[in-house]
Amino acid sequence: MRNIIIAIDGHSSCGKSTLARDLAAALGFGYVDSGAMYRAVTLFFLDHAVNLADEDAVVNALDDILIEFKHADGANRTFLNGQDVEEDIRSMRVSELVSPVAAVPAVRRALVSQQKALGRKGGIVMDGRDIGTVVFPDAELKIFLTAEPDERVRRRQLELREKGVDLSADIVRENLLERDRIDSTRADSPLRKADDAIVIDNTQLTRQEQLELVQGLARAKMTTG
Ligand code: CDP
């Protein structure tokens, strides 16, 4: 069995992280949530009032940022400079600024190089927006996940509610669609389907069904080539 790289890209809140996490656990692979890295940088920029238009300030701030992932009780938690920020990075104030931050070329350069290093040995599932196009253009398996907007809003609302955050469907929808717009139209590494990615619409699929579907594709890649 080969230790392949699996790239999962797609729009906001279509279940990429859930699929990537389930798949990594099923295959015994590592899992990297690249969106969490952009979110951690955004949290740092907010807390330190970094001006996005000031390239020197952005580059200096990036030098002061260390992002790590730790696994505890089966959960994946994000650490920023030694502090657990898993909850903070999912807050609306971070969601509202993350796409403008992720459009800054210096930010992308810094995070993409860390992401490439994390995948050097293979045996990894990474989800994001540019994983199959920029981070791992040679990934053995590329999935482009999509779901209908209403379903994405419903899922994100539920996820937030489980964390005690009650937001209207309109507010959640506006954030998802605005991030999709910025992510798809930015000049540097816009969100787009890689030519060799397999498109999966999971609107009508359960978590288990999407896992089985992609696990089958992954195992086929792991036993060939
Ligand atoms: O969870 P959700 O799908 O809503 O978003 P996320 O994966 O946590 O990513 C948050 C934001 O980070 C996205 O809206 C993008 O602006 C940015 N991002 C990116 O530019 N490139 C990536 N590889 C991953 C995320």
XYZ file of C-alpha atoms and ligand atoms in Angstrom:
250
model
C 0.000 0.000 0.000
C 1.374 3.392 -1.004
C 1.457 6.377 1.361
C -0.350 8.745 -0.965
C -1.318 12.428 -0.658
C -5.043 13.212 -0.735
C -6.098 16.800 -1.494
C -9.644 17.933 -0.687
C -10.717 21.370 -1.928
C -14.030 23.156 -2.179
C -16.260 26.006 -1.077
C -16.814 27.173 2.493
C -18.560 24.775 4.824
C -19.263 21.934 2.430
C -17.859 19.321 4.809
C -14.235 19.167 3.653
C -12.813 19.005 7.162
C -15.258 16.324 8.297
C -14.443 14.175 5.271
C -10.688 14.791 5.573
C -10.683 13.907 9.276
C -12.790 10.751 8.783
C -10.656 9.655 5.845
C -7.364 10.193 7.687
C -8.641 8.146 10.641
C -9.889 5.333 8.367
C -6.587 5.116 6.454
C -4.255 5.777 9.405
C -3.003 8.951 7.657
C -2.115 12.357 9.065
C -4.657 15.168 8.677
C -3.946 18.859 8.106
C -6.700 21.503 8.156
C -5.057 24.232 6.080
C -8.007 26.573 6.742
C -7.158 26.447 10.461
C -3.710 27.843 9.578
C -5.236 30.837 7.732
C -7.637 31.286 10.636
C -4.785 31.252 13.210
C -2.871 33.893 11.234
C -6.062 35.987 11.082
C -6.543 35.720 14.853
C -2.954 36.886 15.413
C -3.419 39.806 12.989
C -6.633 40.845 14.756
C -5.105 40.625 18.239
C -2.009 42.575 17.155
C -3.833 45.058 14.899
C -1.650 44.167 11.898
C -2.451 46.357 8.889
C -3.029 44.084 5.879
C -2.025 46.829 3.468
C 1.418 47.204 5.109
C 3.542 44.432 3.597
C 6.472 44.896 6.006
C 4.140 44.681 8.991
C 2.563 41.514 7.562
C 5.949 39.869 6.892
C 7.234 40.803 10.377
C 4.092 39.456 12.017
C 4.390 36.175 10.084
C 7.875 35.732 11.586
C 6.300 35.824 15.044
C 3.721 33.129 14.336
C 4.115 29.444 15.136
C 1.194 27.184 14.271
C 1.011 23.610 15.548
C -1.612 20.883 15.541
C -2.041 18.559 18.515
C -4.271 15.535 18.812
C -6.096 14.965 22.083
C -8.962 12.510 22.723
C -9.400 11.924 18.990
C -9.816 15.667 18.364
C -7.512 17.888 16.356
C -6.639 21.169 18.059
C -4.850 24.199 16.655
C -2.164 25.991 18.683
C -0.924 29.508 18.011
C 2.390 30.283 19.704
C 1.776 27.538 22.248
C -1.816 28.538 23.023
C -4.878 26.421 22.181
C -6.926 28.628 19.829
C -9.234 25.973 18.377
C -12.390 27.757 19.592
C -11.237 31.322 18.889
C -10.317 30.631 15.269
C -13.897 29.471 14.528
C -15.434 32.729 15.841
C -17.308 35.077 13.521
C -14.744 37.879 13.945
C -12.117 35.539 12.466
C -14.497 34.197 9.769
C -15.173 37.770 8.688
C -11.509 38.641 8.098
C -9.963 35.317 7.072
C -10.567 35.576 3.326
C -8.975 39.044 2.975
C -5.998 37.747 5.025
C -5.764 34.602 2.860
C -5.651 36.751 -0.270
C -2.366 38.402 0.808
C 0.504 36.814 -1.196
C 3.020 36.951 1.696
C 0.592 35.041 3.916
C 0.050 32.391 1.251
C 3.805 32.003 0.611
C 4.493 31.391 4.310
C 1.650 28.904 4.843
C 2.025 27.019 1.561
C 5.686 26.322 2.323
C 4.729 24.926 5.760
C 1.967 22.833 4.168
C 4.347 21.388 1.579
C 6.758 20.418 4.383
C 3.955 18.683 6.310
C 3.221 16.494 3.264
C 6.803 15.596 2.408
C 6.510 11.985 3.591
C 3.052 11.362 2.103
C 0.373 9.509 4.037
C -1.590 12.697 4.510
C -5.031 14.180 3.892
C -5.111 17.989 3.583
C -8.184 20.116 2.982
C -8.463 23.711 1.806
C -8.887 25.808 -1.328
C -5.631 25.403 -3.281
C -4.344 22.024 -2.101
C -4.797 20.194 -5.413
C -3.802 23.197 -7.537
C -0.877 24.810 -5.668
C 0.219 22.954 -2.512
C 0.237 19.417 -3.936
C -0.287 19.621 -7.706
C 1.007 16.010 -7.910
C -1.316 14.597 -5.216
C -2.380 11.059 -6.147
C -6.026 11.749 -5.278
C -7.801 15.103 -5.584
C -11.385 15.656 -4.518
C -13.383 18.808 -5.207
C -16.244 18.759 -2.734
C -19.395 20.762 -3.201
C -22.867 21.040 -1.669
C -25.862 23.275 -2.232
C -25.661 26.644 -0.420
C -28.763 26.060 1.747
C -27.328 22.791 3.000
C -23.961 24.421 3.700
C -25.671 27.157 5.722
C -27.699 24.568 7.644
C -24.575 22.552 8.509
C -22.535 25.594 9.601
C -25.422 26.880 11.745
C -25.659 23.486 13.440
C -21.908 23.347 14.011
C -21.947 26.821 15.598
C -25.012 25.981 17.686
C -23.232 22.943 19.107
C -20.582 25.390 20.339
C -23.251 27.578 21.929
C -23.244 30.210 19.172
C -26.689 31.033 17.770
C -26.573 32.985 14.511
C -29.332 33.602 11.965
C -29.235 31.742 8.652
C -28.864 35.114 6.884
C -25.700 36.058 8.765
C -24.145 32.624 8.231
C -25.112 32.616 4.531
C -23.673 36.078 3.961
C -20.332 35.059 5.466
C -20.091 31.794 3.490
C -20.987 33.397 0.158
C -18.739 36.413 0.696
C -15.784 34.145 1.529
C -16.546 32.027 -1.555
C -16.561 35.203 -3.645
C -13.225 36.477 -2.300
C -11.603 33.004 -2.372
C -12.649 32.386 -5.992
C -11.717 35.797 -7.389
C -8.407 36.592 -5.646
C -5.358 36.931 -7.903
C -3.085 34.592 -5.907
C -4.141 30.895 -5.961
C -7.907 31.350 -6.359
C -10.221 28.520 -5.397
C -10.784 26.406 -8.480
C -11.142 22.753 -9.308
C -7.863 21.129 -10.388
C -8.228 19.629 -13.875
C -7.664 16.122 -12.488
C -9.897 16.493 -9.394
C -12.981 14.328 -8.916
C -16.101 16.382 -8.151
C -18.369 15.086 -5.405
C -21.617 16.843 -4.486
C -22.417 15.652 -0.968
C -25.735 17.495 -0.517
C -27.597 14.181 -0.431
C -24.851 12.046 1.123
C -24.489 11.102 4.777
C -21.127 11.417 6.516
C -20.684 7.637 6.262
C -21.642 7.535 2.572
C -19.156 10.258 1.591
C -16.444 8.510 3.599
C -17.062 5.145 1.928
C -17.090 6.713 -1.518
C -13.755 8.505 -1.091
C -12.157 5.689 0.881
C -12.810 3.415 -2.116
C -11.125 5.911 -4.442
C -8.170 6.245 -2.053
C -7.644 2.500 -1.644
C -7.676 2.057 -5.424
C -4.884 4.682 -5.703
C -2.936 3.122 -2.821
C -2.797 -0.304 -4.474
C -1.889 0.861 -7.980
C 1.009 2.746 -9.557
O -14.498 25.674 7.365
P -14.667 26.499 6.143
O -14.828 25.658 4.917
O -15.753 27.503 6.263
O -13.343 27.365 5.949
P -11.838 26.978 6.276
O -11.440 25.732 5.540
O -11.645 27.000 7.738
O -11.016 28.182 5.587
C -11.168 29.498 6.033
C -10.659 30.449 4.957
O -9.239 30.286 4.795
C -11.233 30.285 3.565
O -12.446 30.969 3.368
C -10.109 30.850 2.690
O -10.201 32.260 2.614
C -8.847 30.506 3.454
N -8.147 29.323 2.938
C -7.335 29.469 1.830
O -7.270 30.554 1.256
N -6.589 28.433 1.381
C -6.654 27.242 1.976
N -5.891 26.242 1.528
C -7.509 27.048 3.089
C -8.263 28.107 3.544
